mmCIF file of C-alpha atoms and ligand atoms in Angstrom:
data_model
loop_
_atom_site.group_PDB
_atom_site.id
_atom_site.type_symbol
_atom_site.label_atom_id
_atom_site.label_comp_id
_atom_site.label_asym_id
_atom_site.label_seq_id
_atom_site.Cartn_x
_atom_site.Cartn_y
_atom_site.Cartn_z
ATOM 1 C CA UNK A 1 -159.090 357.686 30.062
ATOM 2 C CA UNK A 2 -157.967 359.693 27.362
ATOM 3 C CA UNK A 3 -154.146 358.716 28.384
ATOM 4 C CA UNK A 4 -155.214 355.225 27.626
ATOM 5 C CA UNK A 5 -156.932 356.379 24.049
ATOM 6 C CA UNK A 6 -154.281 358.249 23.135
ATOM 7 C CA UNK A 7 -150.377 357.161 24.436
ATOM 8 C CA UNK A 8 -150.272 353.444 24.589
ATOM 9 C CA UNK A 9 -152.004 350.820 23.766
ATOM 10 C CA UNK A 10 -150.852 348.679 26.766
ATOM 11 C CA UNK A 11 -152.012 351.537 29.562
ATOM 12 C CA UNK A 12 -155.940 350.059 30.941
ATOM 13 C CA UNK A 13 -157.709 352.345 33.853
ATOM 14 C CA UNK A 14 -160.007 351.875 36.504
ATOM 15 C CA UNK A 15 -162.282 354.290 38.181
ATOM 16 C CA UNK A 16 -163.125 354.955 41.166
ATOM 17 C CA UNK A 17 -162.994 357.102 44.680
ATOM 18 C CA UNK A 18 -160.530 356.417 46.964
ATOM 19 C CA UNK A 19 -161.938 356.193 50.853
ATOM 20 C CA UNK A 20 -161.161 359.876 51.168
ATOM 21 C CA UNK A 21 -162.158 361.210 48.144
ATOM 22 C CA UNK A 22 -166.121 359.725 49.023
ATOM 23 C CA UNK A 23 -167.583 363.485 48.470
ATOM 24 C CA UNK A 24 -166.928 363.298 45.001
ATOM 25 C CA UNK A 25 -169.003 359.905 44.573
ATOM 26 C CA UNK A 26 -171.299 360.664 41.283
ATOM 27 C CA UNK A 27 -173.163 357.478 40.056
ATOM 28 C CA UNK A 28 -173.806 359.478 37.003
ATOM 29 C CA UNK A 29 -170.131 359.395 35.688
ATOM 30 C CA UNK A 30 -170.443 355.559 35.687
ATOM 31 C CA UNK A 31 -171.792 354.421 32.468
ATOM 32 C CA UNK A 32 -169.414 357.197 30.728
ATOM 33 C CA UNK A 33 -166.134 355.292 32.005
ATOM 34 C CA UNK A 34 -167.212 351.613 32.759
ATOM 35 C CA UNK A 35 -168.591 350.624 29.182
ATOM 36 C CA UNK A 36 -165.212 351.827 27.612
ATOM 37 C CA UNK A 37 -163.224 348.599 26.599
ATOM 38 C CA UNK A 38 -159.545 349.888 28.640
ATOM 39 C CA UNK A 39 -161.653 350.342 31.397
ATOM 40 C CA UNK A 40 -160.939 347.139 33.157
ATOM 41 C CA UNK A 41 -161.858 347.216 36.532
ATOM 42 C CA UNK A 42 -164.030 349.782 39.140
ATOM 43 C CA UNK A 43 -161.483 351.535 41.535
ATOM 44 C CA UNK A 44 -159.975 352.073 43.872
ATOM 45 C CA UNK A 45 -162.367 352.059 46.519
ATOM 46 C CA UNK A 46 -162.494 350.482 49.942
ATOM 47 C CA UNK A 47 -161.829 351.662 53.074
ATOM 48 C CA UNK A 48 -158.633 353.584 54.914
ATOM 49 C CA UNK A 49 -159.281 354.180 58.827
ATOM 50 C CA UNK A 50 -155.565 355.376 58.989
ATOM 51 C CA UNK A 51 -156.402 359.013 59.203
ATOM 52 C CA UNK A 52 -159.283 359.184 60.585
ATOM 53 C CA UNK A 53 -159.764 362.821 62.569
ATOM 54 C CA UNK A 54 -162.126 364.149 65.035
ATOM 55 C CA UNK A 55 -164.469 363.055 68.199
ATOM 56 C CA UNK A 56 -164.945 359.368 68.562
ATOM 57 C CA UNK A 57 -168.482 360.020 67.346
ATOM 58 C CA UNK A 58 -166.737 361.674 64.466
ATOM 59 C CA UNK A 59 -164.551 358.868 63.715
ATOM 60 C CA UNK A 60 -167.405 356.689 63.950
ATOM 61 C CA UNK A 61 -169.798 358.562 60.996
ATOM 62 C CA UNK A 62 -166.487 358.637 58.899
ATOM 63 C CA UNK A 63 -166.342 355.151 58.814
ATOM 64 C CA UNK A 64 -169.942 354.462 58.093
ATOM 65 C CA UNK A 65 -169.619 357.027 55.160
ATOM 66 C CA UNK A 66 -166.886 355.133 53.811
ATOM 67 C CA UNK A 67 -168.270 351.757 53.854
ATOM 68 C CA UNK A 68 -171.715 352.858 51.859
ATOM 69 C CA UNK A 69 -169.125 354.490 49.157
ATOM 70 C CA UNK A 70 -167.853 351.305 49.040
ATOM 71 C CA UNK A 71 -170.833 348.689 48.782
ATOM 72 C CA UNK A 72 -171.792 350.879 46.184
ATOM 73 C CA UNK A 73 -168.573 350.581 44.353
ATOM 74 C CA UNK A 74 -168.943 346.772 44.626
ATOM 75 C CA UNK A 75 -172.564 347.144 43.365
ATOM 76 C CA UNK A 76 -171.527 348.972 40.115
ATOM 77 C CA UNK A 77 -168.480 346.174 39.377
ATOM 78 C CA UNK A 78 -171.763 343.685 39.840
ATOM 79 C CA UNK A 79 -172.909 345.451 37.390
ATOM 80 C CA UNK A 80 -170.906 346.609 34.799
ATOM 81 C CA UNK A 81 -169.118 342.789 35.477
ATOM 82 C CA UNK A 82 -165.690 344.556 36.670
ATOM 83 C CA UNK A 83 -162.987 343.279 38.976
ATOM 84 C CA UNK A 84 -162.346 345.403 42.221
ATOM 85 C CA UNK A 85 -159.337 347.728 42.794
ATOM 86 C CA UNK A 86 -159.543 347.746 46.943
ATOM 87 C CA UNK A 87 -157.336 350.310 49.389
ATOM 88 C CA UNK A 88 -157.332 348.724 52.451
ATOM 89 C CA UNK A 89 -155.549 350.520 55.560
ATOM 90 C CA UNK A 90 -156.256 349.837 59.298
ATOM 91 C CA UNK A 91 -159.629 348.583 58.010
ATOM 92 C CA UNK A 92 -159.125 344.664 57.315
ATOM 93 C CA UNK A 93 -162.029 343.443 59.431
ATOM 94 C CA UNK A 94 -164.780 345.513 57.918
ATOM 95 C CA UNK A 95 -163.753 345.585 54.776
ATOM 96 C CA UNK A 96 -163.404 341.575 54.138
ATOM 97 C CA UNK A 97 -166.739 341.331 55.901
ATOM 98 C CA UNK A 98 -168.506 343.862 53.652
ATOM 99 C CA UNK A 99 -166.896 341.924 50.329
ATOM 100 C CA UNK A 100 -168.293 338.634 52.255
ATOM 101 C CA UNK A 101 -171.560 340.116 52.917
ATOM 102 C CA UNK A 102 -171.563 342.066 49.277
ATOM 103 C CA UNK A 103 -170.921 338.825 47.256
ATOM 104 C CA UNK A 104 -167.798 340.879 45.804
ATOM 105 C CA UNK A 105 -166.611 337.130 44.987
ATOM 106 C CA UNK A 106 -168.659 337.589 41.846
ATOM 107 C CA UNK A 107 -166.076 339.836 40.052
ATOM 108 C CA UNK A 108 -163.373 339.595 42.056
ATOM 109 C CA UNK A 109 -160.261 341.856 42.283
ATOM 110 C CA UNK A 110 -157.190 342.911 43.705
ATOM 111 C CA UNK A 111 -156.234 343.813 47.345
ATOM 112 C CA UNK A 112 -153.728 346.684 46.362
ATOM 113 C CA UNK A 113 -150.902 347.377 48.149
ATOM 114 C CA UNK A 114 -151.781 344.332 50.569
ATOM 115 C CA UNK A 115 -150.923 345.225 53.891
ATOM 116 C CA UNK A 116 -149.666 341.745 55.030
ATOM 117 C CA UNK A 117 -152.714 340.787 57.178
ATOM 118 C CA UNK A 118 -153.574 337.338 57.517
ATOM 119 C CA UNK A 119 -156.493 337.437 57.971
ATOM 120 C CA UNK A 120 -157.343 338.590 54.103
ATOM 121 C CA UNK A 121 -155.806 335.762 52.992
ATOM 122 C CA UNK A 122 -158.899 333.607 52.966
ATOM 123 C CA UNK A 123 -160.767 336.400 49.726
ATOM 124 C CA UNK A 124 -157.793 334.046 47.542
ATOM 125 C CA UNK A 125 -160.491 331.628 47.248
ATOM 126 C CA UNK A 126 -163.160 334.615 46.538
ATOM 127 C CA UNK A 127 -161.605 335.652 43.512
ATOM 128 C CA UNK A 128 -159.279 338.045 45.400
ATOM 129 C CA UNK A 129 -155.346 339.030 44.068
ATOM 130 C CA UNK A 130 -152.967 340.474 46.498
ATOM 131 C CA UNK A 131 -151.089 343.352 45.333
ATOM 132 C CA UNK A 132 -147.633 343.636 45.631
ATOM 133 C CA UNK A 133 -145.601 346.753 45.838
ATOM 134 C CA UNK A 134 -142.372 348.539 46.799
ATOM 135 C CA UNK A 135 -142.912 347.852 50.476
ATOM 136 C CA UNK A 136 -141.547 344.586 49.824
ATOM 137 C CA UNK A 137 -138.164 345.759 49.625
ATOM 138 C CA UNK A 138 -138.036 347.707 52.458
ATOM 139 C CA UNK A 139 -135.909 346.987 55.298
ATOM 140 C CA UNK A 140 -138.890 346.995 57.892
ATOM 141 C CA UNK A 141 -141.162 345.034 55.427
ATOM 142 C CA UNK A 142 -140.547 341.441 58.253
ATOM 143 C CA UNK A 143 -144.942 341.170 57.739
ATOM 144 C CA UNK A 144 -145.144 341.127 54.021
ATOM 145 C CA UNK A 145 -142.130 339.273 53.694
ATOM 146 C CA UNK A 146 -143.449 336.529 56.341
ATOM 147 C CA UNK A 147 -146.896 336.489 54.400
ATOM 148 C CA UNK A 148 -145.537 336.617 50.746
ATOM 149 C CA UNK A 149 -144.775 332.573 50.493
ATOM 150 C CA UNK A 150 -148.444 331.918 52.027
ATOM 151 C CA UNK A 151 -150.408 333.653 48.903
ATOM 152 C CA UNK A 152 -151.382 331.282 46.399
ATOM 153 C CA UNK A 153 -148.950 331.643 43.594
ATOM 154 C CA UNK A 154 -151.733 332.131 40.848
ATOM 155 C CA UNK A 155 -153.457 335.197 42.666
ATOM 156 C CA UNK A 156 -150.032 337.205 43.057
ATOM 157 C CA UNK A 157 -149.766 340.708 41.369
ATOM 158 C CA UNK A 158 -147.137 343.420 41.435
ATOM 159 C CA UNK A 159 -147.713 347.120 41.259
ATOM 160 C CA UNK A 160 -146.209 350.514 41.541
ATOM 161 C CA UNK A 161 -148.830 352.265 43.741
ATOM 162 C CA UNK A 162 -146.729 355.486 42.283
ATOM 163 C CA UNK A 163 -146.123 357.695 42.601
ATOM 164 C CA UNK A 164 -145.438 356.396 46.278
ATOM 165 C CA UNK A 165 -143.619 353.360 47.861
ATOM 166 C CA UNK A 166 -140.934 353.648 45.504
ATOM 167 C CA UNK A 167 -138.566 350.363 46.276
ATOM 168 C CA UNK A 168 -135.284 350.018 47.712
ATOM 169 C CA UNK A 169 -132.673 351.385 46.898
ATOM 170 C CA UNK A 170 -134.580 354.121 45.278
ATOM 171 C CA UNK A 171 -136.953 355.047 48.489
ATOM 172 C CA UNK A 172 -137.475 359.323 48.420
ATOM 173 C CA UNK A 173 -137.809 359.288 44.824
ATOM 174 C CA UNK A 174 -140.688 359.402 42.843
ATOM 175 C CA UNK A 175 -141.695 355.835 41.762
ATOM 176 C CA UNK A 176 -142.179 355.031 38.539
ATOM 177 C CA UNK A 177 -143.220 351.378 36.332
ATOM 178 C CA UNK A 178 -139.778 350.739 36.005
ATOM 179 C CA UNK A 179 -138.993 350.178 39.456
ATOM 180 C CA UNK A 180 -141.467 347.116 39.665
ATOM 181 C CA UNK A 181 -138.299 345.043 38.209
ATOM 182 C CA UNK A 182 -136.507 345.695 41.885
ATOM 183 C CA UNK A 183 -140.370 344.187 43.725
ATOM 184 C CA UNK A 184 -139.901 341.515 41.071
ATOM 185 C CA UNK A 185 -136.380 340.326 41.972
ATOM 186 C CA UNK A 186 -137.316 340.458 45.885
ATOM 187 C CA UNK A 187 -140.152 338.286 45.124
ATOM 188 C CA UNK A 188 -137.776 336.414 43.632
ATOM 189 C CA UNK A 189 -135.323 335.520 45.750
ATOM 190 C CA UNK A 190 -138.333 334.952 49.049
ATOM 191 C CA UNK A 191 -140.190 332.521 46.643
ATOM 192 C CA UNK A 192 -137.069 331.202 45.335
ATOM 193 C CA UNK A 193 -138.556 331.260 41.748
ATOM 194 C CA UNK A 194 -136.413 332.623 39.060
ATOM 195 C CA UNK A 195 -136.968 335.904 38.033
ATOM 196 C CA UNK A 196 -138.230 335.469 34.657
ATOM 197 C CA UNK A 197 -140.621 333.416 35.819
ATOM 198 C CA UNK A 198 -142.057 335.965 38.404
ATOM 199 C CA UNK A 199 -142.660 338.004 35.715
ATOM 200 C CA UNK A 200 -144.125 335.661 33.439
ATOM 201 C CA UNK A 201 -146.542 334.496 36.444
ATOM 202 C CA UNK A 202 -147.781 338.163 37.505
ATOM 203 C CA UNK A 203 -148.327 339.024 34.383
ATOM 204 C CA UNK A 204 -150.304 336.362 32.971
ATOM 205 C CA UNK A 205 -152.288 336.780 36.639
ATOM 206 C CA UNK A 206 -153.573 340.622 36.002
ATOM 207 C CA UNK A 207 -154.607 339.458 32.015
ATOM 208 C CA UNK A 208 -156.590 337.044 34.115
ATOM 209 C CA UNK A 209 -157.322 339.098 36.541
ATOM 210 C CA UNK A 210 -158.388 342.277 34.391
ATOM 211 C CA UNK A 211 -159.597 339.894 31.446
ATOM 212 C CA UNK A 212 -156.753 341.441 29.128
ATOM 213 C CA UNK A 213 -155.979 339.717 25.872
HETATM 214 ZN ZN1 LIG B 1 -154.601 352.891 47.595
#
């Protein structure tokens, strides 16, 4: 927050607990973060059964833990009238059913990082942006590449997700803003949409998106 006060004018935050970082959940902090005007959206939050450790029974309590810290999430954006920032890994069935079942379709958001299952496709209609991130580039990115012409071109986004899933050729290194340029010319050239118009699109999608002016 005080990055975004401070440094530039053009850096916005969201706040939020990532699916493993539920213990540190504190309604209270909400009000302090969510009425400032760079805060734009509540997250990220969602769910992330990728790691999950332990007994089945284990496994099992993890994921319930996870999906309360994230209908609450969705409850504060209600309120506060925030789009979603949503981490979704190995997780796709619960989590579109508890946006479904949460009404999330009244703010919105983005599916960050989407992970190129189909069957998310469908929250486009509920408000929902797909992410789009170094992956893309990869060699072994056949999925995202498949499902990248099938996204309605109004609800596509690109991101850094830094300081990971830094783009081709620059994979191993830190990633960094710059690099969304090499997402943005792979989008490119699979949507066969010239490059200045990616950008042009994406951007004017996350001031939509994020309600910046
Ligand atoms: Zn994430």
């Amino acid at each position: 927050m005080e990055l975004c006060e401070k440094v530039w004018w053009y850096i916005f935050c969201g706040r939020g607990h990532t699916p493993y970082d539920k213990e540190s959940y504190d309604s209270i902090e909400w009000d302090k973060y969510l009425i400032h005007k760079k805060c734009v959206a509540v997250g990220e939050c969602g769910l992330d059964y990728f790691r999950l450790e332990g007994t089945p029974e284990d496994k099992e309590s993890e994921k319930a833990q996870q999906k309360e810290v994230f209908k609450k999430h969705i409850e504060i954006a209600k309120k506060y009238s925030k789009p979603l920032i949503v981490h979704i890994r190995d997780a796709s069935s619960d989590a579109k059913e508890i946006l479904l079942s949460s009404n999330a379709k009244e703010v919105g958001g983005v599916l960050h990082c989407f992970n190129a299952d189909e069957q998310l496709l469908s929250l486009s209609k509920d408000g929902f942006y797909f992410g789009i991130g170094g992956v893309l580039t990869f060699k072994n990115a056949k999925k995202l590449v498949n499902v990248l012409p099938k996204i309605d071109h109004e609800k596509l986004l690109i991101e850094t997700d830094g300081p990971y899933l830094t783009p081709h050729p620059h994979r191993g290194e830190r990633n960094e803003p710059s690099y969304c340029t090499l997402v943005a010319k792979k989008m490119s050239e699979i949507l066969e949409i010239n490059l200045q118009n990616i950008a042009k699109l994406t951007t004017n999608n996350a001031k939509k998106l994020f309600n910046i002016s």
